[in-house]
Short mmCIF file of C-alpha atoms and ligand atoms in Angstrom, two decimals:
data_model
loop_
_atom_site.label_atom_id
_atom_site.label_comp_id
_atom_site.label_asym_id
_atom_site.label_seq_id
_atom_site.Cartn_x
_atom_site.Cartn_y
_atom_site.Cartn_z
CA UNK P 1 -97.98 26.70 -7.31
CA UNK P 2 -99.61 29.59 -9.17
CA UNK P 3 -99.30 30.24 -12.89
CA UNK P 4 -97.27 33.41 -12.49
CA UNK P 5 -94.58 31.62 -10.54
CA UNK P 6 -94.48 28.78 -13.04
CA UNK P 7 -93.97 31.29 -15.83
CA UNK P 8 -90.95 32.74 -14.01
CA UNK P 9 -89.15 29.44 -13.67
CA UNK P 10 -86.80 28.50 -16.44
CA UNK P 11 -86.60 24.80 -17.23
CA UNK P 12 -83.48 23.17 -15.82
CA UNK P 13 -80.97 22.50 -18.59
CA UNK P 14 -79.44 19.04 -18.63
CA UNK P 15 -75.65 18.85 -19.05
CA UNK P 16 -74.72 16.92 -22.19
CA UNK P 17 -72.56 13.81 -21.64
CA UNK P 18 -69.26 13.31 -23.43
CA UNK P 19 -69.61 10.57 -26.03
CA UNK P 20 -67.47 7.50 -25.34
CA UNK P 21 -65.24 7.18 -28.42
CA UNK P 22 -63.96 3.73 -27.49
CA UNK P 23 -66.22 0.86 -28.54
CA UNK P 24 -64.40 -1.71 -26.37
CA UNK P 25 -66.02 -2.35 -22.99
CA UNK P 26 -64.08 -1.39 -19.89
CA UNK P 27 -62.55 1.69 -21.54
CA UNK P 28 -64.10 5.14 -21.74
CA UNK P 29 -62.26 7.49 -24.08
CA UNK P 30 -63.31 11.09 -24.48
CA UNK P 31 -61.91 14.22 -26.06
CA UNK P 32 -61.98 17.56 -24.29
CA UNK P 33 -60.91 20.83 -25.84
CA UNK P 34 -60.42 23.80 -23.56
CA UNK P 35 -61.02 26.91 -25.66
CA UNK P 36 -61.99 30.57 -25.33
CA UNK P 37 -65.68 31.27 -25.58
CA UNK P 38 -66.09 34.19 -27.96
CA UNK P 39 -69.64 35.08 -26.90
CA UNK P 40 -68.73 34.91 -23.20
CA UNK P 41 -71.80 35.64 -21.05
CA UNK P 42 -72.05 35.78 -17.25
CA UNK P 43 -68.28 36.12 -17.09
CA UNK P 44 -67.73 32.80 -18.84
CA UNK P 45 -64.82 33.27 -21.18
CA UNK P 46 -63.71 29.63 -21.53
CA UNK P 47 -65.41 26.28 -22.07
CA UNK P 48 -64.69 22.59 -22.56
CA UNK P 49 -66.09 21.47 -25.92
CA UNK P 50 -68.01 24.75 -26.12
CA UNK P 51 -70.34 23.91 -23.23
CA UNK P 52 -70.69 25.13 -19.60
CA UNK P 53 -70.52 22.98 -17.56
CA UNK P 54 -68.17 20.87 -19.66
CA UNK P 55 -69.41 17.48 -20.83
CA UNK P 56 -70.25 14.99 -18.11
CA UNK P 57 -67.90 12.03 -18.20
CA UNK P 58 -69.74 8.83 -17.27
CA UNK P 59 -68.03 5.53 -16.51
CA UNK P 60 -68.37 2.45 -14.32
CA UNK P 61 -66.19 1.54 -11.40
CA UNK P 62 -63.32 -0.55 -12.79
CA UNK P 63 -63.23 1.23 -16.16
CA UNK P 64 -60.11 2.78 -17.61
CA UNK P 65 -60.71 6.47 -18.32
CA UNK P 66 -58.77 8.02 -21.19
CA UNK P 67 -59.17 11.76 -21.71
CA UNK P 68 -57.43 13.51 -24.57
CA UNK P 69 -57.15 17.16 -23.63
CA UNK P 70 -56.43 19.71 -26.32
CA UNK P 71 -55.39 23.10 -25.06
CA UNK P 72 -56.84 25.71 -27.45
CA UNK P 73 -56.51 28.47 -24.84
CA UNK P 74 -53.94 31.23 -25.08
CA UNK P 75 -52.52 30.10 -21.73
CA UNK P 76 -51.24 26.85 -20.21
CA UNK P 77 -53.79 24.62 -18.52
CA UNK P 78 -54.22 21.20 -16.87
CA UNK P 79 -57.04 18.99 -15.67
CA UNK P 80 -57.26 17.95 -12.04
CA UNK P 81 -59.59 15.05 -11.21
CA UNK P 82 -61.10 16.28 -7.97
CA UNK P 83 -61.62 13.43 -5.50
CA UNK P 84 -60.21 10.66 -7.68
CA UNK P 85 -57.26 8.54 -6.52
CA UNK P 86 -55.21 9.05 -9.66
CA UNK P 87 -51.49 8.29 -9.99
CA UNK P 88 -49.60 11.48 -9.19
CA UNK P 89 -48.51 12.10 -12.81
CA UNK P 90 -52.21 12.28 -13.81
CA UNK P 91 -53.20 14.73 -11.06
CA UNK P 92 -53.00 17.84 -13.23
CA UNK P 93 -50.93 19.90 -10.82
CA UNK P 94 -48.01 22.05 -11.80
CA UNK P 95 -46.06 21.48 -8.60
CA UNK P 96 -42.96 19.71 -10.01
CA UNK P 97 -44.73 19.05 -13.34
CA UNK P 98 -45.36 20.97 -16.53
CA UNK P 99 -48.78 22.25 -17.57
CA UNK P 100 -50.19 21.59 -21.04
CA UNK P 101 -49.04 24.45 -23.27
CA UNK P 102 -51.31 26.26 -25.74
CA UNK P 103 -51.72 24.17 -28.90
CA UNK P 104 -50.60 20.98 -27.12
CA UNK P 105 -52.50 17.79 -26.42
CA UNK P 106 -52.11 15.66 -23.31
CA UNK P 107 -53.68 12.30 -22.55
CA UNK P 108 -54.86 11.63 -19.03
CA UNK P 109 -55.33 7.94 -18.38
CA UNK P 110 -56.17 6.08 -15.19
CA UNK P 111 -58.31 3.30 -13.78
CA UNK P 112 -61.44 4.33 -11.87
CA UNK P 113 -61.44 2.29 -8.71
CA UNK P 114 -64.09 4.25 -6.83
CA UNK P 115 -67.74 5.01 -7.58
CA UNK P 116 -69.14 8.44 -6.85
CA UNK P 117 -69.71 11.98 -8.05
CA UNK P 118 -66.45 13.72 -8.91
CA UNK P 119 -65.52 16.74 -10.97
CA UNK P 120 -62.72 18.04 -13.12
CA UNK P 121 -61.16 21.46 -13.45
CA UNK P 122 -57.83 23.12 -14.31
CA UNK P 123 -55.15 23.44 -11.64
CA UNK P 124 -53.22 26.19 -13.39
CA UNK P 125 -54.28 29.81 -12.80
CA UNK P 126 -57.12 27.95 -11.14
CA UNK P 127 -59.33 30.79 -9.96
CA UNK P 128 -59.38 32.50 -13.35
CA UNK P 129 -59.81 29.32 -15.38
CA UNK P 130 -62.51 27.70 -13.20
CA UNK P 131 -64.44 30.96 -12.80
CA UNK P 132 -64.02 31.41 -16.55
CA UNK P 133 -66.10 28.28 -17.20
CA UNK P 134 -63.69 25.33 -17.15
CA UNK P 135 -65.39 22.69 -15.03
CA UNK P 136 -67.39 19.53 -15.50
CA UNK P 137 -68.52 16.41 -13.64
CA UNK P 138 -67.18 12.86 -13.64
CA UNK P 139 -69.83 10.33 -12.62
CA UNK P 140 -68.64 6.84 -11.76
CA UNK P 141 -71.43 4.36 -11.21
CA UNK P 142 -71.13 1.22 -9.13
CA UNK P 143 -72.52 -2.00 -10.62
CA UNK P 144 -73.39 -3.04 -7.05
CA UNK P 145 -75.78 -0.09 -6.56
CA UNK P 146 -79.38 0.07 -7.77
CA UNK P 147 -80.01 2.22 -10.83
CA UNK P 148 -82.53 5.04 -10.40
CA UNK P 149 -84.99 5.91 -13.19
CA UNK P 150 -82.99 9.07 -13.80
CA UNK P 151 -79.50 10.26 -12.86
CA UNK P 152 -79.77 14.04 -12.72
CA UNK P 153 -76.68 16.19 -12.36
CA UNK P 154 -76.91 19.66 -10.79
CA UNK P 155 -73.71 21.69 -11.12
CA UNK P 156 -73.88 24.77 -8.92
CA UNK P 157 -71.83 27.86 -9.68
CA UNK P 158 -71.84 31.37 -8.33
CA UNK P 159 -69.77 33.41 -10.75
CA UNK P 160 -68.38 36.66 -9.40
CA UNK P 161 -69.85 38.58 -12.30
CA UNK P 162 -73.31 37.35 -11.41
CA UNK P 163 -72.65 37.87 -7.73
CA UNK P 164 -71.38 41.42 -8.26
CA UNK P 165 -69.33 43.33 -5.71
CA UNK P 166 -72.45 44.69 -4.02
CA UNK P 167 -74.06 41.27 -3.69
CA UNK P 168 -70.82 39.79 -2.55
CA UNK P 169 -70.66 42.22 0.29
CA UNK P 170 -74.31 41.76 1.14
CA UNK P 171 -74.00 37.98 0.91
CA UNK P 172 -71.25 38.07 3.48
CA UNK P 173 -73.55 39.96 5.78
CA UNK P 174 -76.54 37.81 5.04
CA UNK P 175 -79.01 40.39 3.74
CA UNK P 176 -79.23 39.96 -0.01
CA UNK P 177 -78.68 36.77 -1.87
CA UNK P 178 -76.89 36.03 -5.05
CA UNK P 179 -78.26 34.00 -7.91
CA UNK P 180 -76.89 30.51 -8.27
CA UNK P 181 -76.37 29.10 -11.70
CA UNK P 182 -77.41 25.49 -12.06
CA UNK P 183 -75.96 23.73 -15.11
CA UNK P 184 -74.97 27.15 -16.42
CA UNK P 185 -78.39 28.85 -16.13
CA UNK P 186 -79.67 31.10 -13.31
CA UNK P 187 -81.94 29.46 -10.70
CA UNK P 188 -84.76 28.92 -9.93
CA UNK P 189 -85.66 26.17 -12.36
CA UNK P 190 -88.40 23.66 -12.79
CA UNK P 191 -88.22 19.99 -13.60
CA UNK P 192 -90.93 17.38 -13.94
CA UNK P 193 -90.63 13.98 -12.31
CA UNK P 194 -92.72 11.04 -13.52
CA UNK P 195 -94.98 10.03 -10.61
CA UNK P 196 -93.67 6.96 -8.80
CA UNK P 197 -90.12 7.42 -10.14
CA UNK P 198 -86.76 7.46 -8.36
CA UNK P 199 -84.23 10.13 -9.31
CA UNK P 200 -80.62 10.18 -8.18
CA UNK P 201 -79.66 13.85 -7.96
CA UNK P 202 -75.94 14.55 -7.95
CA UNK P 203 -75.13 18.03 -6.61
CA UNK P 204 -71.68 19.48 -7.25
CA UNK P 205 -70.58 22.88 -5.94
CA UNK P 206 -67.95 24.22 -8.36
CA UNK P 207 -68.16 27.83 -7.19
CA UNK P 208 -65.04 29.63 -6.09
CA UNK P 209 -66.48 30.89 -2.81
CA UNK P 210 -70.22 30.15 -2.54
CA UNK P 211 -71.78 27.91 0.09
CA UNK P 212 -74.97 25.91 -0.36
CA UNK P 213 -77.10 24.73 2.55
CA UNK P 214 -79.51 22.42 0.74
CA UNK P 215 -82.88 21.32 2.01
CA UNK P 216 -86.18 19.94 0.80
CA UNK P 217 -88.93 18.15 2.61
CA UNK P 218 -88.27 14.43 2.84
CA UNK P 219 -84.55 14.96 2.17
CA UNK P 220 -82.57 11.74 1.68
CA UNK P 221 -78.86 12.12 1.15
CA UNK P 222 -77.45 8.83 -0.10
CA UNK P 223 -73.89 9.70 -1.06
CA UNK P 224 -71.19 12.28 -0.51
CA UNK P 225 -67.70 13.03 -1.89
CA UNK P 226 -66.54 9.43 -2.02
CA UNK P 227 -69.74 7.68 -3.04
CA UNK P 228 -72.43 5.93 -1.02
CA UNK P 229 -72.68 6.97 2.64
CA UNK P 230 -72.44 4.34 5.38
CA UNK P 231 -76.10 5.13 6.15
CA UNK P 232 -78.75 7.42 4.71
CA UNK P 233 -78.69 10.99 6.01
CA UNK P 234 -82.03 12.69 6.57
CA UNK P 235 -80.66 15.72 8.42
CA UNK P 236 -80.96 19.01 6.65
CA UNK P 237 -79.52 21.31 5.56
CA UNK P 238 -76.72 19.55 3.74
CA UNK P 239 -73.94 22.12 3.55
CA UNK P 240 -71.81 22.02 0.40
CA UNK P 241 -68.77 24.27 0.37
CA UNK P 242 -66.73 24.90 -2.78
CA UNK P 243 -65.58 21.58 -4.25
CA UNK P 244 -68.09 19.47 -2.28
CA UNK P 245 -70.61 16.97 -3.63
CA UNK P 246 -73.72 15.18 -2.34
CA UNK P 247 -76.19 12.76 -3.93
CA UNK P 248 -79.87 12.65 -3.04
CA UNK P 249 -82.65 10.23 -3.84
CA UNK P 250 -85.87 11.95 -4.91
CA UNK P 251 -89.02 9.88 -4.48
CA UNK P 252 -91.79 11.20 -6.71
CA UNK P 253 -95.03 10.67 -4.82
CA UNK P 254 -98.00 12.93 -4.42
CA UNK P 255 -96.25 16.15 -3.45
CA UNK P 256 -93.97 18.46 -5.41
CA UNK P 257 -90.43 18.77 -4.07
CA UNK P 258 -88.89 22.22 -3.58
CA UNK P 259 -85.11 22.23 -3.44
CA UNK P 260 -83.81 25.35 -1.72
CA UNK P 261 -80.66 26.67 -0.17
CA UNK P 262 -80.68 28.51 3.11
CA UNK P 263 -78.74 31.76 3.05
CA UNK P 264 -75.30 30.66 4.18
CA UNK P 265 -71.95 32.28 3.84
CA UNK P 266 -68.32 31.55 4.36
CA UNK P 267 -68.17 34.54 6.68
CA UNK P 268 -70.57 33.20 9.21
CA UNK P 269 -72.48 30.09 8.28
CA UNK P 270 -76.24 30.37 8.51
CA UNK P 271 -77.36 33.90 7.63
CA UNK P 272 -80.69 35.71 7.99
CA UNK P 273 -83.47 35.51 5.48
CA UNK P 274 -85.66 33.14 3.57
CA UNK P 275 -84.55 30.03 1.79
CA UNK P 276 -83.60 30.66 -1.84
CA UNK P 277 -85.50 28.54 -4.39
CA UNK P 278 -83.28 26.43 -6.63
CA UNK P 279 -85.34 23.72 -8.34
CA UNK P 280 -89.04 23.12 -8.18
CA UNK P 281 -89.71 19.44 -8.95
CA UNK P 282 -93.28 19.09 -10.18
CA UNK P 283 -94.98 15.74 -10.50
CA UNK P 284 -96.42 14.36 -13.63
CA UNK P 285 -99.43 12.61 -12.11
CA UNK P 286 -99.97 11.49 -8.52
CA UNK P 287 -99.28 8.22 -6.82
CA UNK P 288 -98.05 6.95 -3.48
CA UNK P 289 -94.50 7.91 -2.77
CA UNK P 290 -92.32 4.97 -3.85
CA UNK P 291 -90.11 3.16 -1.35
CA UNK P 292 -86.43 4.13 -1.46
CA UNK P 293 -84.19 1.89 -3.55
CA UNK P 294 -82.17 -0.77 -1.70
CA UNK P 295 -78.85 1.09 -1.39
CA UNK P 296 -76.12 -1.23 -0.08
CA UNK P 297 -75.15 0.96 2.89
CA UNK P 298 -72.32 -0.53 4.95
CA UNK P 299 -73.65 0.78 8.26
CA UNK P 300 -70.01 1.07 9.38
CA UNK P 301 -69.25 2.90 12.62
CA UNK P 302 -66.65 5.68 12.66
CA UNK P 303 -63.08 4.63 13.48
CA UNK P 304 -62.02 5.35 17.06
CA UNK P 305 -59.94 8.48 17.54
CA UNK P 306 -56.57 7.30 18.92
CA UNK P 307 -56.22 10.65 20.68
CA UNK P 308 -52.84 11.69 19.31
CA UNK P 309 -52.16 13.96 16.33
CA UNK P 310 -49.60 13.14 13.62
CA UNK P 311 -50.11 16.14 11.38
CA UNK P 312 -51.47 19.52 12.36
CA UNK P 313 -52.64 22.16 9.91
CA UNK P 314 -53.58 25.51 11.40
CA UNK P 315 -55.55 27.97 9.26
CA UNK P 316 -55.07 31.66 9.88
CA UNK P 317 -55.73 34.88 8.01
CA UNK P 318 -58.36 37.54 7.64
CA UNK P 319 -60.66 39.12 5.08
CA UNK P 320 -59.25 42.52 6.02
CA UNK P 321 -55.80 41.67 4.75
CA UNK P 322 -56.91 39.05 2.20
CA UNK P 323 -53.92 37.00 3.42
CA UNK P 324 -54.46 33.33 4.26
CA UNK P 325 -52.01 30.86 5.76
CA UNK P 326 -51.58 27.19 6.57
CA UNK P 327 -49.22 26.79 9.53
CA UNK P 328 -48.18 30.41 9.01
CA UNK P 329 -46.97 29.73 5.48
CA UNK P 330 -48.11 30.58 1.98
CA UNK P 331 -47.59 28.48 -1.11
CA UNK P 332 -45.05 28.05 -2.64
CA UNK P 333 -42.95 28.96 0.43
CA UNK P 334 -44.08 25.98 2.42
CA UNK P 335 -42.79 23.16 4.57
CA UNK P 336 -43.48 19.82 2.92
CA UNK P 337 -44.78 17.28 5.42
CA UNK P 338 -43.88 13.68 4.55
CA UNK P 339 -45.54 10.39 5.33
CA UNK P 340 -44.28 6.91 4.54
CA UNK P 341 -46.44 5.00 2.07
CA UNK P 342 -49.12 3.12 3.96
CA UNK P 343 -48.96 5.33 7.07
CA UNK P 344 -52.25 5.45 8.95
CA UNK P 345 -52.30 8.83 10.67
CA UNK P 346 -54.46 11.40 12.42
CA UNK P 347 -54.60 14.85 10.84
CA UNK P 348 -55.99 17.76 12.80
CA UNK P 349 -57.29 20.85 11.00
CA UNK P 350 -57.56 23.82 13.29
CA UNK P 351 -59.26 26.90 11.89
CA UNK P 352 -58.44 29.95 13.97
CA UNK P 353 -59.66 32.41 11.35
CA UNK P 354 -63.00 34.22 11.04
CA UNK P 355 -64.00 32.40 7.81
CA UNK P 356 -64.94 28.86 6.84
CA UNK P 357 -62.37 26.91 4.82
CA UNK P 358 -63.26 23.86 2.73
CA UNK P 359 -60.11 21.73 2.95
CA UNK P 360 -59.24 19.43 0.07
CA UNK P 361 -56.49 16.82 -0.21
CA UNK P 362 -55.47 15.45 -3.60
CA UNK P 363 -55.06 11.76 -4.45
CA UNK P 364 -56.64 10.49 -1.24
CA UNK P 365 -59.80 10.28 0.75
CA UNK P 366 -59.94 10.68 4.52
CA UNK P 367 -62.28 9.65 7.28
CA UNK P 368 -63.84 12.35 9.47
CA UNK P 369 -63.22 11.37 13.12
CA UNK P 370 -64.83 14.48 14.58
CA UNK P 371 -65.75 18.09 13.95
CA UNK P 372 -65.57 20.33 17.00
CA UNK P 373 -65.33 17.20 19.11
CA UNK P 374 -68.49 15.69 17.69
CA UNK P 375 -68.14 12.26 16.14
CA UNK P 376 -70.23 11.41 13.07
CA UNK P 377 -72.95 8.84 13.64
CA UNK P 378 -71.56 6.59 10.92
CA UNK P 379 -68.27 6.28 9.14
CA UNK P 380 -67.84 9.36 6.96
CA UNK P 381 -65.34 9.43 4.07
CA UNK P 382 -64.62 12.69 2.22
CA UNK P 383 -62.04 14.40 0.06
CA UNK P 384 -63.27 17.96 0.73
CA UNK P 385 -64.38 19.06 4.18
CA UNK P 386 -65.68 22.36 5.45
CA UNK P 387 -63.84 23.47 8.58
CA UNK P 388 -66.10 25.97 10.31
CA UNK P 389 -65.04 29.30 11.77
CA UNK P 390 -62.86 28.67 14.82
CA UNK P 391 -63.54 24.97 14.33
CA UNK P 392 -61.42 21.86 14.60
CA UNK P 393 -61.72 18.74 12.46
CA UNK P 394 -59.89 15.50 13.17
CA UNK P 395 -59.32 13.11 10.29
CA UNK P 396 -57.94 9.65 9.75
CA UNK P 397 -55.75 9.45 6.68
CA UNK P 398 -54.26 6.33 5.17
CA UNK P 399 -51.43 7.57 2.92
CA UNK P 400 -51.87 4.94 0.23
CA UNK P 401 -50.96 6.86 -2.92
CA UNK P 402 -47.34 7.91 -3.51
CA UNK P 403 -46.69 11.45 -4.71
CA UNK P 404 -46.54 15.12 -3.78
CA UNK P 405 -50.17 15.89 -3.08
CA UNK P 406 -51.61 19.38 -2.91
CA UNK P 407 -53.65 20.10 0.22
CA UNK P 408 -55.50 23.40 0.17
CA UNK P 409 -58.52 25.50 0.88
CA UNK P 410 -60.98 25.19 -2.03
CA UNK P 411 -62.12 28.80 -1.75
CA UNK P 412 -60.28 29.72 -4.92
CA UNK P 413 -59.29 33.27 -3.91
CA UNK P 414 -57.81 31.81 -0.69
CA UNK P 415 -55.87 29.12 -2.59
CA UNK P 416 -54.68 31.79 -5.03
CA UNK P 417 -53.39 33.81 -2.07
CA UNK P 418 -51.29 30.83 -1.01
CA UNK P 419 -53.58 28.82 1.28
CA UNK P 420 -52.12 25.63 -0.09
CA UNK P 421 -49.46 23.15 0.96
CA UNK P 422 -47.95 19.83 -0.16
CA UNK P 423 -48.14 16.47 1.58
CA UNK P 424 -45.48 14.08 0.35
CA UNK P 425 -46.32 10.39 0.45
CA UNK P 426 -43.21 8.27 0.00
CA UNK P 427 -42.77 5.14 -2.06
CU1 C2O Q 1 -60.61 20.81 -6.85
CU2 C2O Q 1 -56.64 21.25 -5.80
O1 C2O Q 1 -58.63 21.04 -6.33
CU1 CU Q 2 -60.07 29.33 2.77
#
């Protein structure tokens, strides 16, 4: 890489972790304050503990997480634990529950039974508050997995202010490309890897409407929404819609690693143009590329598709009207579908609209049986899944968590327009 290019790259900022205020093992206790950000830049008008992204919460599988949220905003707020199987009362939704009022404190508390890369964000006036800067990551490590030399979090955001109306339009048509923020600072960035090291990169897409299609040479995806994959994925690009996560293992050998995103948009998938540089990983020294760590992949095969459908969600709407529907309905005027606790069902998502929709279900994970009829090679467990334009996804869902769970498109303007429903899981 030439000197000029190096000079243009800003070093990647690392997101500060939240200190664990509880000395006892097995409990992680943190304090988060949601407050206005007086010097708001790039459209960020709020922050948790004054930082964007908010502090990274780090815990081990099996720990009890205790988060004391203070609302110093001038509006109600909540925290939703995206992808985590929390008890319903801890889910941070305002459907049948009260938000945390300005000046109030609320304690979220739950056991972390799953390892993986999760994130947290408000679920009240969600589009405004998340776009405003209220988001952070929750990293749950698994004592059964090897530990990389570094655990590097990349939180991707595409704020509307940075995107701009003009860019937004162009992005949709695939000609010009917006600037992603990584850990709050505009890409591209550089980062130096010690030669011979292993880095676990955790990518989280918190943007309201931006799609990433990540690639780099030698790509190794090791985990997705719900932790370790059943087998390593080497296929690129790895598409991350809003709300999605993926972990990669970087092996620092004798070649720099260029992480890029292909131009990709919710209006039509892969768009024209060159890949957009995100992070340039330089090597400090040269050595042979190390062997991957011994990840305990299960190798599990996907479940068979029983062929019937228990629950059908049909997505309709159009950019022209800005109206989006699930089964012809808009939240809160919705039909609540109910499942008995423990039900093992097939859910079909049928997208008959001209836009992708990343579907997210609270309080549960689901297995992907097929997308457009194509079965995954290995068992694939997610909590957020992109349903392509005019595409169909079939899922297996075990309704193992009682409550009234939100199910919605994670494109925040779509959710705001009512592209959201409730799935009731009985006691
Ligand atoms: Cu990440 Cu209902 O949301
Ligand atoms: Cu949508």
